[in-house]
PDB file of C-alpha atoms and ligand atoms in Angstrom:
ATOM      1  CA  UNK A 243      22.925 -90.599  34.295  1.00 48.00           C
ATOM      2  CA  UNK A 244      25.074 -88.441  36.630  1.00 54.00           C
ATOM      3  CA  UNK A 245      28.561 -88.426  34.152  1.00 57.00           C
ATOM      4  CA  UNK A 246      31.219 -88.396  36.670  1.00 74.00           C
ATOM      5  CA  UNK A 247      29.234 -87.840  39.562  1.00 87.00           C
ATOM      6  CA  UNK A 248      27.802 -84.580  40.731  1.00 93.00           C
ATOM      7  CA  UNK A 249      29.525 -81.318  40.988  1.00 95.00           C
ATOM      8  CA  UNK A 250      29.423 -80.113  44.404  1.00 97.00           C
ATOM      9  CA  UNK A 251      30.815 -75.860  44.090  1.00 97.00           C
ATOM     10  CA  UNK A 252      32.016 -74.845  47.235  1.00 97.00           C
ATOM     11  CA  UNK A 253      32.508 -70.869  46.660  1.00 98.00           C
ATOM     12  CA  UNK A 254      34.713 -68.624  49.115  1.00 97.00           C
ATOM     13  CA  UNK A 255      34.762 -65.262  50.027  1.00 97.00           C
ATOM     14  CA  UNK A 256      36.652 -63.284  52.821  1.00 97.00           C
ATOM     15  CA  UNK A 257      36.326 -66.112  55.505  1.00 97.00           C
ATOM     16  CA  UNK A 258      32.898 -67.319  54.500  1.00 98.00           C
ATOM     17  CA  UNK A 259      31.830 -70.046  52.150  1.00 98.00           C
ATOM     18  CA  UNK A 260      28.533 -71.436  50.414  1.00 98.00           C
ATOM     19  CA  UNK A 261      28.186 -75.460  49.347  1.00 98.00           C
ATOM     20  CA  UNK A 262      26.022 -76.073  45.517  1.00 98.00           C
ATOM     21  CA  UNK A 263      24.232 -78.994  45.468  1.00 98.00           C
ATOM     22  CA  UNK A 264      26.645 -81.374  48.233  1.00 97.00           C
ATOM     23  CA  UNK A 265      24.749 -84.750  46.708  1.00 94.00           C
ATOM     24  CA  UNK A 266      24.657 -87.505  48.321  1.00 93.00           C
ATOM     25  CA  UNK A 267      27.562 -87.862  51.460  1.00 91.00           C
ATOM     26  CA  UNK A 268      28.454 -91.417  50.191  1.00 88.00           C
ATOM     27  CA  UNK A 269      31.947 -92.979  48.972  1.00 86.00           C
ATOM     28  CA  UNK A 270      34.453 -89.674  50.149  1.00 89.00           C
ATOM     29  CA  UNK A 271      32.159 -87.156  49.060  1.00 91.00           C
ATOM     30  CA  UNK A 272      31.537 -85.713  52.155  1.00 92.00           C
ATOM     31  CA  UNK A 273      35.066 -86.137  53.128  1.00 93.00           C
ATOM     32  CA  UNK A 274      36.103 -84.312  49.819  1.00 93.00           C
ATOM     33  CA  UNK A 275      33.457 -80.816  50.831  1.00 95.00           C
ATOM     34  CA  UNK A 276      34.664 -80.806  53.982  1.00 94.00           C
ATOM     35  CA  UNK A 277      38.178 -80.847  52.923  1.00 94.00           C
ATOM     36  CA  UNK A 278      37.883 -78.039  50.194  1.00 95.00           C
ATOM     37  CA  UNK A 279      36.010 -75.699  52.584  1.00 96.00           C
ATOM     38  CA  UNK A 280      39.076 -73.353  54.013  1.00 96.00           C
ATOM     39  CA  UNK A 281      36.684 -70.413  55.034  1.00 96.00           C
ATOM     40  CA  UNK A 282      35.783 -69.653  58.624  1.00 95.00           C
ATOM     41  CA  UNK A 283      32.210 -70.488  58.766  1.00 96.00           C
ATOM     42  CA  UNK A 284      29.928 -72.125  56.334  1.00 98.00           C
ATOM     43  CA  UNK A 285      26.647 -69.469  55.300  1.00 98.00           C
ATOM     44  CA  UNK A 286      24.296 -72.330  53.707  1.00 97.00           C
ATOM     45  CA  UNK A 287      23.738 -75.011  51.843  1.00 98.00           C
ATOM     46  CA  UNK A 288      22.221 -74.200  48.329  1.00 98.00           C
ATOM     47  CA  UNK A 289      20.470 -76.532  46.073  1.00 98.00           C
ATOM     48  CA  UNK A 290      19.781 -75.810  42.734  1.00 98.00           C
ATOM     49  CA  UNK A 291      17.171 -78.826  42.369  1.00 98.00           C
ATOM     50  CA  UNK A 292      15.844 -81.167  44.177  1.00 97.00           C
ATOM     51  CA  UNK A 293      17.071 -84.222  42.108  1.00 96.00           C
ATOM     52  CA  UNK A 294      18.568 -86.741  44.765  1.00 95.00           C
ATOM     53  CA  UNK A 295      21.922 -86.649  42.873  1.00 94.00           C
ATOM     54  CA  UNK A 296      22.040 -82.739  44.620  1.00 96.00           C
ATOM     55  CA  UNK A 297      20.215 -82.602  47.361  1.00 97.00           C
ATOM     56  CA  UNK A 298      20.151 -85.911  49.231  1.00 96.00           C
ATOM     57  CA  UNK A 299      22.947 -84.939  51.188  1.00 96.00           C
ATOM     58  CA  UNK A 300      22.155 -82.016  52.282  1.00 97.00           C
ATOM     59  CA  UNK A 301      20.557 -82.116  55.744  1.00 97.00           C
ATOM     60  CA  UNK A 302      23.545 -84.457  57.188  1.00 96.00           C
ATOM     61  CA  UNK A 303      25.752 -81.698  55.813  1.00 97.00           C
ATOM     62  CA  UNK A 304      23.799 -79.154  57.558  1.00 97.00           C
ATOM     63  CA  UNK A 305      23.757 -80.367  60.376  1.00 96.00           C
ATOM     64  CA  UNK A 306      27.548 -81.078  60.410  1.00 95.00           C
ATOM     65  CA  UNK A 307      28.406 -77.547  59.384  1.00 96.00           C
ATOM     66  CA  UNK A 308      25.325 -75.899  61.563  1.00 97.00           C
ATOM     67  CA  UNK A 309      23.989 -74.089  58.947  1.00 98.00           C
ATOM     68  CA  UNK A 310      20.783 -74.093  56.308  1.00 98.00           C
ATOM     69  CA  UNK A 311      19.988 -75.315  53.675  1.00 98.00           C
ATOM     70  CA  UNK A 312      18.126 -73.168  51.101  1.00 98.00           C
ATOM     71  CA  UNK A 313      16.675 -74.105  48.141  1.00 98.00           C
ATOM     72  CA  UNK A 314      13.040 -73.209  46.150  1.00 98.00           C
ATOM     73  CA  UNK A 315      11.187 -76.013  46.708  1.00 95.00           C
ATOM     74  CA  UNK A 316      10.124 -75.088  50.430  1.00 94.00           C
ATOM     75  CA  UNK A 317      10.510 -78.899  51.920  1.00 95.00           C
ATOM     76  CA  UNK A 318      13.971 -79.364  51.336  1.00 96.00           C
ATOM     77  CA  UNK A 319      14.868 -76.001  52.874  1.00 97.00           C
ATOM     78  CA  UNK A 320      16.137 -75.667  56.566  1.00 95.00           C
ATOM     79  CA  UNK A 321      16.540 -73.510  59.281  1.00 96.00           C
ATOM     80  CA  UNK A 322      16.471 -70.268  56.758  1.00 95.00           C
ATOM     81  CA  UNK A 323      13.855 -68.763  54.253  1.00 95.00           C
ATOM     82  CA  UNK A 324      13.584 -71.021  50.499  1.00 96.00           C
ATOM     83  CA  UNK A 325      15.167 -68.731  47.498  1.00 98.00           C
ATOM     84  CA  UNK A 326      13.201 -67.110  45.108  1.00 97.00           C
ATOM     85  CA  UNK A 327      13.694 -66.391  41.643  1.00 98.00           C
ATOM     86  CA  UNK A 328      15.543 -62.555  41.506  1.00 98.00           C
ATOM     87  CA  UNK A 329      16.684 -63.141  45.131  1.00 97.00           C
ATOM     88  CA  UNK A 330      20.907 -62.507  46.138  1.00 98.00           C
ATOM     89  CA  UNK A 331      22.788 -64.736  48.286  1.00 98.00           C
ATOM     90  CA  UNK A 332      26.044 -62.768  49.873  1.00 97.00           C
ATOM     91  CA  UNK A 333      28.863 -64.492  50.553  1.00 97.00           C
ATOM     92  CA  UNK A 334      31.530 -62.623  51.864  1.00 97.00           C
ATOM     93  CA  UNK A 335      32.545 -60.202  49.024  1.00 97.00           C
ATOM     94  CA  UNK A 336      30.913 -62.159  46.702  1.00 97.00           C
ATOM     95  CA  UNK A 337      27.018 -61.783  45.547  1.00 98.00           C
ATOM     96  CA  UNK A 338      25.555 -64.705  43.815  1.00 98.00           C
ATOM     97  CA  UNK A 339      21.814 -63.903  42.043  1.00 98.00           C
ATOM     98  CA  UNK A 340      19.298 -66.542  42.154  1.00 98.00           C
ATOM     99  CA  UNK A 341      17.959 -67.325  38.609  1.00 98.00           C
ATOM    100  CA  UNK A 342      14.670 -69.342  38.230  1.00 98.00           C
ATOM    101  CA  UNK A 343      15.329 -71.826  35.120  1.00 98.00           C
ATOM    102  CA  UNK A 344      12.339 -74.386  35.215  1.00 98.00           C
ATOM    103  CA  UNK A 345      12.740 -77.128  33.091  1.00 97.00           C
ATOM    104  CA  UNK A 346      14.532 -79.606  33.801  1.00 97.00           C
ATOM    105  CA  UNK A 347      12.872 -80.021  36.801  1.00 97.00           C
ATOM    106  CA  UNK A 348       9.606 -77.215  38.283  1.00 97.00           C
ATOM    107  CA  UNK A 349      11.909 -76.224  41.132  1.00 98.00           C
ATOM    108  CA  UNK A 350      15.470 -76.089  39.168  1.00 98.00           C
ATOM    109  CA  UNK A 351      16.746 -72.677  39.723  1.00 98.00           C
ATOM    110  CA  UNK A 352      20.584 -71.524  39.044  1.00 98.00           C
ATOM    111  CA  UNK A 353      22.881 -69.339  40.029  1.00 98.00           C
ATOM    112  CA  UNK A 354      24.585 -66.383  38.774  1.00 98.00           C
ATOM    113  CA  UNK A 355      28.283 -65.070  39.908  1.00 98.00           C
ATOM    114  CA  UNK A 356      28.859 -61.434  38.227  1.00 97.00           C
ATOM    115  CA  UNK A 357      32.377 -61.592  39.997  1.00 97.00           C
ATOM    116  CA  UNK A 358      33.116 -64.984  38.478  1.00 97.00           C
ATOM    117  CA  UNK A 359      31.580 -64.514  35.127  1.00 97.00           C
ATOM    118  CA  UNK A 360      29.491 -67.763  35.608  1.00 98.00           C
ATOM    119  CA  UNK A 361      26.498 -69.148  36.330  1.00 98.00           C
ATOM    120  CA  UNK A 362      25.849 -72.030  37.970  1.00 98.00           C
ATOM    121  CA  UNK A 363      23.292 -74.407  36.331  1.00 98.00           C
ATOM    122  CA  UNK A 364      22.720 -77.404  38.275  1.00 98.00           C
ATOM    123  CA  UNK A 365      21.123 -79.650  35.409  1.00 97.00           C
ATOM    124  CA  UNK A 366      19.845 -77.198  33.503  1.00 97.00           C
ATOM    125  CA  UNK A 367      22.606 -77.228  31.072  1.00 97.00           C
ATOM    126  CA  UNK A 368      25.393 -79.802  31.748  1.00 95.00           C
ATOM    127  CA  UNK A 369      29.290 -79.759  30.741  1.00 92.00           C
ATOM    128  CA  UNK A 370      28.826 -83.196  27.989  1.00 87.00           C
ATOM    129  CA  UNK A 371      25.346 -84.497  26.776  1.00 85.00           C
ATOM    130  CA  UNK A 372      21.957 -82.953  26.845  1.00 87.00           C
ATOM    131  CA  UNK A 373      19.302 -82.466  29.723  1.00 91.00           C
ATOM    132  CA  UNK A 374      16.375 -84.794  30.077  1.00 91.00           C
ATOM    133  CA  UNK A 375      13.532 -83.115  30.397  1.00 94.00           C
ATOM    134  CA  UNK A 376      11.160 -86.326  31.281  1.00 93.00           C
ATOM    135  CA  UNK A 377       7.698 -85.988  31.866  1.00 92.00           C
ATOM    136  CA  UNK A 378       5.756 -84.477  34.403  1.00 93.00           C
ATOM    137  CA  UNK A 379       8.328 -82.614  36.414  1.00 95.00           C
ATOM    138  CA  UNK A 380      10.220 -81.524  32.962  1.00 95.00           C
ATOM    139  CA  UNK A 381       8.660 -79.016  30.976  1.00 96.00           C
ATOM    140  CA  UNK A 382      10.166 -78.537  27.666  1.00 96.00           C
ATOM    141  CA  UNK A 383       8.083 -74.876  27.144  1.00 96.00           C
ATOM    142  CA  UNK A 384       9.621 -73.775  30.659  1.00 97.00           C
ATOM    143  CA  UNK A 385      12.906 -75.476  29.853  1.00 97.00           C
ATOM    144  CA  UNK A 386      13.463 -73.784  25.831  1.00 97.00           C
ATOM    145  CA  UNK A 387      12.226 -70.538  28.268  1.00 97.00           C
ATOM    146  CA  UNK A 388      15.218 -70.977  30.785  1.00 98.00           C
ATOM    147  CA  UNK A 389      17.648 -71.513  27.800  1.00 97.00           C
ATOM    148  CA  UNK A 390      16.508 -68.251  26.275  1.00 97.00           C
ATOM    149  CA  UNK A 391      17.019 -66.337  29.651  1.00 98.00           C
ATOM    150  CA  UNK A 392      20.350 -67.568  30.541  1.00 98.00           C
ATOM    151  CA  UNK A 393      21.471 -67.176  27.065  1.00 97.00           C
ATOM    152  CA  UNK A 394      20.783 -63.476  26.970  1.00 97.00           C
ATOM    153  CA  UNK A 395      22.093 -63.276  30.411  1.00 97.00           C
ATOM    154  CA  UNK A 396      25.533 -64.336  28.743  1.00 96.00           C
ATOM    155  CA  UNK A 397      25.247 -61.619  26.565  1.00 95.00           C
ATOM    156  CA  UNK A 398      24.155 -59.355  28.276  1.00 96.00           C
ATOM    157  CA  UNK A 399      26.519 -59.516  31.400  1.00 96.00           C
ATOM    158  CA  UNK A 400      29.000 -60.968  30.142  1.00 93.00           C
ATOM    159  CA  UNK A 401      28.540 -64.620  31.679  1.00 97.00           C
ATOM    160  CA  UNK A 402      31.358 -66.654  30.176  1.00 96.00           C
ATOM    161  CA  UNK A 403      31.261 -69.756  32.103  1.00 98.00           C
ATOM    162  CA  UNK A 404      28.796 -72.331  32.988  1.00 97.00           C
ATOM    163  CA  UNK A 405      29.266 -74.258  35.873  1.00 98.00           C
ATOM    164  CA  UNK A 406      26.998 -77.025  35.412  1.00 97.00           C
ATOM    165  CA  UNK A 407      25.586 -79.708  37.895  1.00 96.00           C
ATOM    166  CA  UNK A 408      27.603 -82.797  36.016  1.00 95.00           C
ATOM    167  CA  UNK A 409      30.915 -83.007  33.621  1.00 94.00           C
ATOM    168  CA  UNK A 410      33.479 -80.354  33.236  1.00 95.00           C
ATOM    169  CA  UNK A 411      33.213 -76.000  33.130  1.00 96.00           C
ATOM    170  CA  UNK A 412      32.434 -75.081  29.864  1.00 96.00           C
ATOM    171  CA  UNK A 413      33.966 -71.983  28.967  1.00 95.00           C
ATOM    172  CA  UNK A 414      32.002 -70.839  26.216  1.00 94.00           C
ATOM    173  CA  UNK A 415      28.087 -70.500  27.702  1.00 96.00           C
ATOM    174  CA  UNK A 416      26.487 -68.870  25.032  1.00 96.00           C
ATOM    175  CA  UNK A 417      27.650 -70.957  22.278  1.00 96.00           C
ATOM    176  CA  UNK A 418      27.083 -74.345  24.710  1.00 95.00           C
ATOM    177  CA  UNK A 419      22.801 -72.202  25.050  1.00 96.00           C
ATOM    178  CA  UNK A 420      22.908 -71.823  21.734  1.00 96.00           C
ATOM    179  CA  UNK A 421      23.720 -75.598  20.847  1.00 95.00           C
ATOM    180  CA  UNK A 422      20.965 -76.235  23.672  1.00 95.00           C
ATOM    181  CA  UNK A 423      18.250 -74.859  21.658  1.00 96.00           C
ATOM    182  CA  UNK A 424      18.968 -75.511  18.324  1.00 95.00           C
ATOM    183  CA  UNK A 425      18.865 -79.511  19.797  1.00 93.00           C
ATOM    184  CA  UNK A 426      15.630 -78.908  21.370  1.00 94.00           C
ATOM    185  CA  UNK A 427      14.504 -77.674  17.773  1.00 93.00           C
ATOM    186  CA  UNK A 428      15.687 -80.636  16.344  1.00 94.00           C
ATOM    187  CA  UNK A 429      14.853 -83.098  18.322  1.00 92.00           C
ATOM    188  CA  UNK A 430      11.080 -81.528  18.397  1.00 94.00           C
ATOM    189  CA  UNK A 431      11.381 -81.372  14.469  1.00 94.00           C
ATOM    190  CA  UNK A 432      12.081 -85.499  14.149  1.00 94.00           C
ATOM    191  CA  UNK A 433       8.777 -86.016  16.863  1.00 95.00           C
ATOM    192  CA  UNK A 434       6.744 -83.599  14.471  1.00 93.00           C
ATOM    193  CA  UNK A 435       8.024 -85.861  11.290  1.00 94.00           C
ATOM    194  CA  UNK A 436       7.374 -89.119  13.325  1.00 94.00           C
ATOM    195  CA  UNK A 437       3.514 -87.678  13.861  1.00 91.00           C
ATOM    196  CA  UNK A 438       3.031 -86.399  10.329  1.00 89.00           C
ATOM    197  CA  UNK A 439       4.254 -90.151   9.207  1.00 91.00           C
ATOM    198  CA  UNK A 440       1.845 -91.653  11.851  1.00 91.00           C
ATOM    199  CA  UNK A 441      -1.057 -89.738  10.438  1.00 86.00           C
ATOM    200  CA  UNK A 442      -0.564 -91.732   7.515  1.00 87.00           C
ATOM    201  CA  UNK A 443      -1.259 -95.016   9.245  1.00 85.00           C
ATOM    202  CA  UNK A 444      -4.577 -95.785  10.052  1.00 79.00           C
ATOM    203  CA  UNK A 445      -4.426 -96.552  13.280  1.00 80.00           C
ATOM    204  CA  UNK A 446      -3.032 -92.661  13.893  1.00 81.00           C
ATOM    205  CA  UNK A 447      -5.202 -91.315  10.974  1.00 78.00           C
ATOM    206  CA  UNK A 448      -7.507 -89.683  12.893  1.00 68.00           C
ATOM    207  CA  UNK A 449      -5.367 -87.620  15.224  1.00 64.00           C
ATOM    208  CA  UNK A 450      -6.984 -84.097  14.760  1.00 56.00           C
ATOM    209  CA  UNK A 451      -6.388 -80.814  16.881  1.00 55.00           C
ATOM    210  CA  UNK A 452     -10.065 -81.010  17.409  1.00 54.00           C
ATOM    211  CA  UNK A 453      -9.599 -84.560  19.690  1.00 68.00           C
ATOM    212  CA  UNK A 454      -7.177 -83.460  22.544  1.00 71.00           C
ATOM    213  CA  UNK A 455      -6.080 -87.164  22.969  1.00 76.00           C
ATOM    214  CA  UNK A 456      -7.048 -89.018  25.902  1.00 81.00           C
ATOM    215  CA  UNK A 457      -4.020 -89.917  29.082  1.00 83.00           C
ATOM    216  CA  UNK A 458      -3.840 -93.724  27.771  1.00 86.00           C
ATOM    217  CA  UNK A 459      -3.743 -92.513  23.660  1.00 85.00           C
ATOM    218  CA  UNK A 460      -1.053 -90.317  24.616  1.00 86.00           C
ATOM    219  CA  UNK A 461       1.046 -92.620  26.269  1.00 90.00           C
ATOM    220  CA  UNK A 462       0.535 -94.883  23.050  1.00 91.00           C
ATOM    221  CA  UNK A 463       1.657 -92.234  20.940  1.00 91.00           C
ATOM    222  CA  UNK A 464       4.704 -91.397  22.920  1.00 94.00           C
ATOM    223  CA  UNK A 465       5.584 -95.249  22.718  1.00 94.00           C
ATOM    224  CA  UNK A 466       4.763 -95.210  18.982  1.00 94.00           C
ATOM    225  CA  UNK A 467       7.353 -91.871  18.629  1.00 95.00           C
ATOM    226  CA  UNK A 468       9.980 -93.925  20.305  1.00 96.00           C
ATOM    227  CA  UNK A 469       9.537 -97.000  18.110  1.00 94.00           C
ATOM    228  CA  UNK A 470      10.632 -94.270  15.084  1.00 93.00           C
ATOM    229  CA  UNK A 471      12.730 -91.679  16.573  1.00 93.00           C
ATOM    230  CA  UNK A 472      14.914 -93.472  18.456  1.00 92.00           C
ATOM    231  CA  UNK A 473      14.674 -96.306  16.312  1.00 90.00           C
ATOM    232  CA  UNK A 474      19.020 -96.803  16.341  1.00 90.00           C
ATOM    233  CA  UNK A 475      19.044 -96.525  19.961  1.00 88.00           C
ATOM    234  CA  UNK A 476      18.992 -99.889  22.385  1.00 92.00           C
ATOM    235  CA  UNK A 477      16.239-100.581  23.338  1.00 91.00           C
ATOM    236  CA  UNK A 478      17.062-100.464  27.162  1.00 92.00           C
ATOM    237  CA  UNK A 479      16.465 -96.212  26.224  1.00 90.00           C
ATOM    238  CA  UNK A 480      13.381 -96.165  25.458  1.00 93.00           C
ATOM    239  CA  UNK A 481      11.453 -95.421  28.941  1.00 92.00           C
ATOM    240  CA  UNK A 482      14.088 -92.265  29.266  1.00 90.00           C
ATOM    241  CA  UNK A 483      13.191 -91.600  25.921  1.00 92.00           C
ATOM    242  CA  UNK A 484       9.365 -92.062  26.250  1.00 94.00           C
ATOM    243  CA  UNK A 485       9.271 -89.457  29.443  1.00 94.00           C
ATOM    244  CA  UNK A 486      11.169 -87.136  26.847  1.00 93.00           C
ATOM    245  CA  UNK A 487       8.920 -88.083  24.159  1.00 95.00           C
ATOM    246  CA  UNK A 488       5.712 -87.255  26.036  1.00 94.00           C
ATOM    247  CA  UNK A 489       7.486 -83.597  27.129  1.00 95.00           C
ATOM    248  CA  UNK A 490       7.783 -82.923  23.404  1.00 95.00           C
ATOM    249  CA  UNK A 491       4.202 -83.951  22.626  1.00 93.00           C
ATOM    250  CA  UNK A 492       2.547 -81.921  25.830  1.00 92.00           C
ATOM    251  CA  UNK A 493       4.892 -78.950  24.132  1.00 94.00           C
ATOM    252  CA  UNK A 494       3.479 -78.941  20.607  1.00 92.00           C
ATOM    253  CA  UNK A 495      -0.023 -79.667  21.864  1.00 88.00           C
ATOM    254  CA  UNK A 496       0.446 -76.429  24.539  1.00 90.00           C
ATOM    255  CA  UNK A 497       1.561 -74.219  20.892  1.00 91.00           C
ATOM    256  CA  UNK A 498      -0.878 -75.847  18.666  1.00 85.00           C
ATOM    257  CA  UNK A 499       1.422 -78.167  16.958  1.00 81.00           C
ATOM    258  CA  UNK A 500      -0.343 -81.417  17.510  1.00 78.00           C
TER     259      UNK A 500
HETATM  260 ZN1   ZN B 805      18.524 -83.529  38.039  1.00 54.70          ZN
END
């Protein structure tokens, strides 16, 4: 699930230096962020979820570099305030704006170089693939939401690069949103054709907006979904799939489509 590991960003500015997301310390990791870190003194440690692929390595880091760690979700920060969505970190000459983008995860935020022409995105959108957006944490409403933002941000200011969480830079960020959406649309178009061919059945006949559908019905539905949808993919899927699944169907109950 993590590609080829997790992107750790360690970004420099006139002798000082901020770590993105240091993941877990394990196999040369922590080796290889110590070794690219050439500035004088290490500001903090930002995390752009709290996903134990970014953040598990954060403390030991921390406390190794003597600095905090910062991050929205108040327990994982550290000897500093959290971040807040609209909030700049300074590092050096360099000014990086903190962007909430709930989604993939409540707390997933990302982050915004002007000087760069990037943004950061943690796992909101990655370099290969598509996000999971899995049930409770994930929020597809919140997530297509985030997409929208950061895609006008792009055009807006100019944003040319996304520097995701996992796989390589992308250098073309609004056309890499763009594709984001338009496979959020699609994917929610096959689970509104797989519940329009379940309401033929009888056993999913009586499915009305009138009957919000009960926790256990839900997760039946979701299963049933899977069984069609993702009916060409193994098997061994199908739980990532189902948390996915059940994100879709909380979506088009929350905008009336269910
Ligand atoms: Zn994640």
């Amino acid at each position: 699930m993590t590609l080829d590991g997790t992107n750790t960003w360690v970004l420099e500015s006139a002798g000082q230096a901020v770590v993105i997301d240091p993941g877990p310390l394990r196999d040369g990791h922590g080796d290889a962020i110590n070794e690219a870190i050439t500035a004088d003194k290490v500001t903090e440690i930002l995390l752009t979820h709290h996903h134990n692929d970014h953040a598990s390595g954060a403390r030991e880091l921390a406390e190794v570099l003597r600095c905090p760690v910062r991050a929205l979700d108040p327990s994982l920060t550290f000897g500093a305030e959290g971040l807040q969505d609209g909030a700049a970190v300074t590092v050096g000459d360099l000014k990086l704006h903190v962007l909430a983008t709930p989604g993939h995860t409540a707390d997933s935020i990302s982050f915004w170089s002007p000087q760069h022409g990037a943004v950061m995105t943690g796992d909101t959108v990655l370099g290969r693939g598509t996000t999971l957006v899995a049930h409770p944490d994930g929020q597809l409403g919140a997530y297509l939401d985030s997409l929208a933002l950061l895609g006008a941000l792009c055009v807006e200011h100019e944003v040319d690069a996304v520097w995701p969480g996992h796989g390589p830079v992308l250098e073309n960020a609004a056309v890499v949103i763009d594709y984001y959406l338009a496979h959020r649309r699609e994917r929610l178009a096959q689970v509104g054709d797989a519940i329009a061919t379940l309401r033929h059945t009888s056993k999913w006949g009586a499915i009305t907006r009138e009957e919000p559908l009960t926790k256990p019905r839900e997760l039946e539905l979701a299963q049933a979904v899977v069984e069609l949808v993702y009916a060409d993919v193994d098997p061994s899927l199908w739980p990532a799939a189902q948390l996915s699944v059940q994100a879709q169907l909380q979506y088009l109950a929350e905008t009336g489509h269910l």
